[in-house]
mmCIF file of C-alpha atoms in Angstrom:
data_model
loop_
_atom_site.group_PDB
_atom_site.id
_atom_site.type_symbol
_atom_site.label_atom_id
_atom_site.label_comp_id
_atom_site.label_asym_id
_atom_site.label_seq_id
_atom_site.Cartn_x
_atom_site.Cartn_y
_atom_site.Cartn_z
ATOM 1 C CA UNK A 1 -47.255 -26.885 30.443
ATOM 2 C CA UNK A 2 -46.222 -26.129 26.940
ATOM 3 C CA UNK A 3 -42.866 -24.743 25.881
ATOM 4 C CA UNK A 4 -42.248 -23.385 22.342
ATOM 5 C CA UNK A 5 -38.810 -22.301 20.995
ATOM 6 C CA UNK A 6 -38.971 -18.875 19.409
ATOM 7 C CA UNK A 7 -36.159 -16.615 18.798
ATOM 8 C CA UNK A 8 -37.001 -13.728 16.318
ATOM 9 C CA UNK A 9 -39.795 -11.254 16.705
ATOM 10 C CA UNK A 10 -42.034 -12.736 13.992
ATOM 11 C CA UNK A 11 -41.660 -16.240 15.515
ATOM 12 C CA UNK A 12 -42.470 -14.860 18.960
ATOM 13 C CA UNK A 13 -45.376 -12.918 17.624
ATOM 14 C CA UNK A 14 -46.788 -16.052 16.132
ATOM 15 C CA UNK A 15 -46.017 -18.138 19.241
ATOM 16 C CA UNK A 16 -47.820 -15.505 21.521
ATOM 17 C CA UNK A 17 -50.806 -15.718 19.160
ATOM 18 C CA UNK A 18 -50.961 -19.496 19.467
ATOM 19 C CA UNK A 19 -50.676 -19.259 23.232
ATOM 20 C CA UNK A 20 -53.549 -16.709 23.299
ATOM 21 C CA UNK A 21 -55.695 -19.067 21.254
ATOM 22 C CA UNK A 22 -54.732 -22.141 23.414
ATOM 23 C CA UNK A 23 -55.593 -20.220 26.631
ATOM 24 C CA UNK A 24 -58.916 -18.955 25.239
ATOM 25 C CA UNK A 25 -59.883 -22.619 24.312
ATOM 26 C CA UNK A 26 -58.344 -24.257 27.367
ATOM 27 C CA UNK A 27 -58.042 -21.679 30.250
ATOM 28 C CA UNK A 28 -55.792 -22.804 33.032
ATOM 29 C CA UNK A 29 -54.728 -20.953 36.183
ATOM 30 C CA UNK A 30 -51.058 -20.860 36.755
ATOM 31 C CA UNK A 31 -50.261 -22.535 33.431
ATOM 32 C CA UNK A 32 -46.561 -21.462 33.223
ATOM 33 C CA UNK A 33 -46.616 -22.013 29.605
ATOM 34 C CA UNK A 34 -43.206 -20.609 28.232
ATOM 35 C CA UNK A 35 -41.266 -19.305 25.398
ATOM 36 C CA UNK A 36 -37.687 -20.831 25.123
ATOM 37 C CA UNK A 37 -35.063 -18.230 23.987
ATOM 38 C CA UNK A 38 -37.378 -15.187 23.340
ATOM 39 C CA UNK A 39 -34.469 -13.401 21.940
ATOM 40 C CA UNK A 40 -35.933 -10.458 20.053
ATOM 41 C CA UNK A 41 -38.895 -9.050 21.955
ATOM 42 C CA UNK A 42 -40.115 -5.560 21.107
ATOM 43 C CA UNK A 43 -42.343 -3.760 23.759
ATOM 44 C CA UNK A 44 -45.585 -4.743 22.337
ATOM 45 C CA UNK A 45 -44.711 -8.389 22.530
ATOM 46 C CA UNK A 46 -43.475 -7.941 26.042
ATOM 47 C CA UNK A 47 -46.733 -6.598 27.015
ATOM 48 C CA UNK A 48 -48.765 -9.451 25.328
ATOM 49 C CA UNK A 49 -46.373 -12.050 27.010
ATOM 50 C CA UNK A 50 -47.072 -10.394 30.382
ATOM 51 C CA UNK A 51 -50.792 -10.157 29.813
ATOM 52 C CA UNK A 52 -51.104 -13.930 29.025
ATOM 53 C CA UNK A 53 -48.956 -14.736 32.098
ATOM 54 C CA UNK A 54 -46.440 -16.483 29.870
ATOM 55 C CA UNK A 55 -42.997 -17.368 31.218
ATOM 56 C CA UNK A 56 -39.467 -16.918 29.300
ATOM 57 C CA UNK A 57 -36.639 -19.216 29.550
ATOM 58 C CA UNK A 58 -33.573 -17.191 28.514
ATOM 59 C CA UNK A 59 -29.854 -17.984 27.843
ATOM 60 C CA UNK A 60 -27.799 -14.872 28.893
ATOM 61 C CA UNK A 61 -24.552 -16.257 27.426
ATOM 62 C CA UNK A 62 -26.009 -15.599 23.973
ATOM 63 C CA UNK A 63 -25.134 -12.024 24.653
ATOM 64 C CA UNK A 64 -21.420 -13.022 25.059
ATOM 65 C CA UNK A 65 -21.525 -15.150 21.751
ATOM 66 C CA UNK A 66 -23.527 -12.784 19.609
ATOM 67 C CA UNK A 67 -22.878 -9.197 20.748
ATOM 68 C CA UNK A 68 -20.330 -8.376 18.099
ATOM 69 C CA UNK A 69 -22.792 -8.964 15.128
ATOM 70 C CA UNK A 70 -26.146 -8.274 16.448
ATOM 71 C CA UNK A 71 -26.314 -4.535 15.694
ATOM 72 C CA UNK A 72 -25.095 -5.209 12.073
ATOM 73 C CA UNK A 73 -27.639 -7.957 11.544
ATOM 74 C CA UNK A 74 -30.565 -6.452 13.288
ATOM 75 C CA UNK A 75 -30.006 -2.660 13.108
ATOM 76 C CA UNK A 76 -29.838 -0.342 16.023
ATOM 77 C CA UNK A 77 -33.555 -0.144 16.684
ATOM 78 C CA UNK A 78 -34.284 -3.847 16.799
ATOM 79 C CA UNK A 79 -30.942 -4.645 18.679
ATOM 80 C CA UNK A 80 -32.451 -2.434 21.592
ATOM 81 C CA UNK A 81 -35.002 -5.249 22.195
ATOM 82 C CA UNK A 82 -32.761 -8.123 21.958
ATOM 83 C CA UNK A 83 -32.542 -10.258 25.180
ATOM 84 C CA UNK A 84 -34.730 -7.571 26.868
ATOM 85 C CA UNK A 85 -34.286 -9.012 30.480
ATOM 86 C CA UNK A 86 -35.054 -5.694 32.034
ATOM 87 C CA UNK A 87 -38.214 -5.051 30.125
ATOM 88 C CA UNK A 88 -39.571 -8.587 30.654
ATOM 89 C CA UNK A 89 -38.966 -8.514 34.393
ATOM 90 C CA UNK A 90 -40.291 -4.956 34.761
ATOM 91 C CA UNK A 91 -43.420 -6.073 32.932
ATOM 92 C CA UNK A 92 -43.864 -8.905 35.502
ATOM 93 C CA UNK A 93 -42.827 -11.704 33.303
ATOM 94 C CA UNK A 94 -41.414 -14.629 35.084
ATOM 95 C CA UNK A 95 -37.952 -15.308 33.548
ATOM 96 C CA UNK A 96 -35.736 -18.272 34.292
ATOM 97 C CA UNK A 97 -32.012 -18.704 33.221
ATOM 98 C CA UNK A 98 -30.754 -21.607 31.268
ATOM 99 C CA UNK A 99 -27.603 -22.524 29.456
ATOM 100 C CA UNK A 100 -28.706 -24.095 26.073
ATOM 101 C CA UNK A 101 -25.730 -26.359 26.549
ATOM 102 C CA UNK A 102 -23.872 -27.799 24.684
ATOM 103 C CA UNK A 103 -24.398 -24.788 22.261
ATOM 104 C CA UNK A 104 -23.173 -22.555 25.117
ATOM 105 C CA UNK A 105 -21.214 -23.030 28.307
ATOM 106 C CA UNK A 106 -22.634 -24.413 31.501
ATOM 107 C CA UNK A 107 -20.824 -21.596 33.241
ATOM 108 C CA UNK A 108 -23.583 -20.016 35.378
ATOM 109 C CA UNK A 109 -21.451 -17.352 36.884
ATOM 110 C CA UNK A 110 -20.514 -16.129 33.426
ATOM 111 C CA UNK A 111 -24.145 -16.048 32.546
ATOM 112 C CA UNK A 112 -25.006 -14.047 35.674
ATOM 113 C CA UNK A 113 -22.268 -11.525 34.880
ATOM 114 C CA UNK A 114 -23.670 -11.336 31.311
ATOM 115 C CA UNK A 115 -27.203 -10.299 32.906
ATOM 116 C CA UNK A 116 -25.551 -7.565 35.051
ATOM 117 C CA UNK A 117 -22.906 -6.241 32.615
ATOM 118 C CA UNK A 118 -24.340 -7.411 29.185
ATOM 119 C CA UNK A 119 -20.710 -7.016 28.127
ATOM 120 C CA UNK A 120 -21.704 -3.594 26.989
ATOM 121 C CA UNK A 121 -24.404 -4.716 24.711
ATOM 122 C CA UNK A 122 -27.702 -2.707 25.128
ATOM 123 C CA UNK A 123 -26.924 -1.959 28.832
ATOM 124 C CA UNK A 124 -30.314 -0.611 29.466
ATOM 125 C CA UNK A 125 -31.642 -4.086 29.667
ATOM 126 C CA UNK A 126 -29.214 -5.114 32.519
ATOM 127 C CA UNK A 127 -30.313 -6.758 35.739
ATOM 128 C CA UNK A 128 -29.142 -6.436 39.303
ATOM 129 C CA UNK A 129 -26.857 -9.222 40.535
ATOM 130 C CA UNK A 130 -29.691 -10.335 42.814
ATOM 131 C CA UNK A 131 -32.069 -10.463 40.095
ATOM 132 C CA UNK A 132 -29.757 -12.402 37.865
ATOM 133 C CA UNK A 133 -29.089 -14.915 40.641
ATOM 134 C CA UNK A 134 -32.899 -15.504 40.940
ATOM 135 C CA UNK A 135 -33.050 -16.361 37.299
ATOM 136 C CA UNK A 136 -30.836 -19.431 37.850
ATOM 137 C CA UNK A 137 -32.265 -20.477 41.235
ATOM 138 C CA UNK A 138 -35.854 -19.760 42.449
ATOM 139 C CA UNK A 139 -37.233 -18.491 39.232
ATOM 140 C CA UNK A 140 -35.860 -21.327 37.125
ATOM 141 C CA UNK A 141 -37.384 -23.792 39.560
ATOM 142 C CA UNK A 142 -40.684 -22.013 39.363
ATOM 143 C CA UNK A 143 -40.774 -22.245 35.571
ATOM 144 C CA UNK A 144 -40.691 -25.940 35.885
ATOM 145 C CA UNK A 145 -43.165 -26.234 38.773
ATOM 146 C CA UNK A 146 -40.277 -27.434 40.953
ATOM 147 C CA UNK A 147 -40.306 -24.600 43.594
ATOM 148 C CA UNK A 148 -41.415 -27.174 46.209
ATOM 149 C CA UNK A 149 -38.288 -29.258 45.469
ATOM 150 C CA UNK A 150 -35.394 -26.795 44.597
ATOM 151 C CA UNK A 151 -34.545 -23.327 43.851
ATOM 152 C CA UNK A 152 -33.847 -22.056 47.434
ATOM 153 C CA UNK A 153 -32.175 -23.006 50.643
ATOM 154 C CA UNK A 154 -35.030 -23.996 52.849
ATOM 155 C CA UNK A 155 -35.938 -27.064 54.959
ATOM 156 C CA UNK A 156 -37.665 -29.756 52.980
ATOM 157 C CA UNK A 157 -36.000 -28.684 49.649
ATOM 158 C CA UNK A 158 -33.213 -30.619 47.918
ATOM 159 C CA UNK A 159 -29.740 -29.702 49.481
ATOM 160 C CA UNK A 160 -28.334 -28.562 46.219
ATOM 161 C CA UNK A 161 -25.843 -25.810 46.596
ATOM 162 C CA UNK A 162 -22.549 -24.418 45.806
ATOM 163 C CA UNK A 163 -19.832 -22.812 47.989
ATOM 164 C CA UNK A 164 -18.299 -19.967 46.172
ATOM 165 C CA UNK A 165 -14.930 -18.041 46.669
ATOM 166 C CA UNK A 166 -16.671 -14.802 46.743
ATOM 167 C CA UNK A 167 -20.287 -13.425 47.072
ATOM 168 C CA UNK A 168 -21.665 -12.616 43.458
ATOM 169 C CA UNK A 169 -23.835 -9.896 45.101
ATOM 170 C CA UNK A 170 -20.880 -8.160 46.602
ATOM 171 C CA UNK A 171 -18.025 -8.197 44.051
ATOM 172 C CA UNK A 172 -17.710 -5.805 41.093
ATOM 173 C CA UNK A 173 -20.077 -7.000 38.347
ATOM 174 C CA UNK A 174 -17.159 -7.619 35.973
ATOM 175 C CA UNK A 175 -15.554 -9.990 38.564
ATOM 176 C CA UNK A 176 -18.508 -12.286 38.921
ATOM 177 C CA UNK A 177 -17.386 -14.683 36.273
ATOM 178 C CA UNK A 178 -13.996 -15.058 38.054
ATOM 179 C CA UNK A 179 -15.638 -16.486 41.227
ATOM 180 C CA UNK A 180 -14.506 -19.967 41.805
ATOM 181 C CA UNK A 181 -16.856 -22.964 42.773
ATOM 182 C CA UNK A 182 -15.051 -24.480 45.794
ATOM 183 C CA UNK A 183 -17.746 -27.206 46.544
ATOM 184 C CA UNK A 184 -20.823 -28.569 44.901
ATOM 185 C CA UNK A 185 -23.431 -30.350 47.028
ATOM 186 C CA UNK A 186 -26.260 -32.283 45.229
ATOM 187 C CA UNK A 187 -28.938 -33.847 47.477
ATOM 188 C CA UNK A 188 -26.861 -33.127 50.479
ATOM 189 C CA UNK A 189 -23.856 -35.036 49.113
ATOM 190 C CA UNK A 190 -20.494 -33.355 48.097
ATOM 191 C CA UNK A 191 -20.113 -34.183 44.485
ATOM 192 C CA UNK A 192 -17.270 -31.686 43.619
ATOM 193 C CA UNK A 193 -14.400 -30.337 45.766
ATOM 194 C CA UNK A 194 -12.060 -27.725 44.144
ATOM 195 C CA UNK A 195 -8.272 -28.548 44.559
ATOM 196 C CA UNK A 196 -5.794 -26.268 46.247
ATOM 197 C CA UNK A 197 -4.778 -23.072 44.510
#
């Protein structure tokens, strides 16, 4: 499995071309080769990524950090295709969520909220809360060939889970980031317990 970091559309175009050549020379079923970031992806590149079966590892908190200057820097047309989560998923691309820490925060709930609300930035690319949750659980595990170890609550998988103060699928999208982590369990062992209050 090969992962290439590519952010801009020119870099992604070149990356997709290299993956096409690699897969022509060394075909492999279920390769899960992936592009890290894939920030600016116009529709024709989304289609090529999907056709090659490439995966994307994305960092939704970049929306929070960059939304104030992306339109100025990219222009209205190119900004429409920035962090195109909806377009990628609708095209059948497997997308996993990541943090890019320490550049961005490790706050997964804020990242999930960014997927759903996009904090007003190009809202046509928004995901449902359920889709956003999958980005950071089952789909992230699958991107790493680890779906038989983690990513879901199922017998035989690691007992990695969090107990939350509210259901991110049931609260208003703008309240997801305010949900508190009450308990964290890793490998079946409690490793964090929130204090009172």
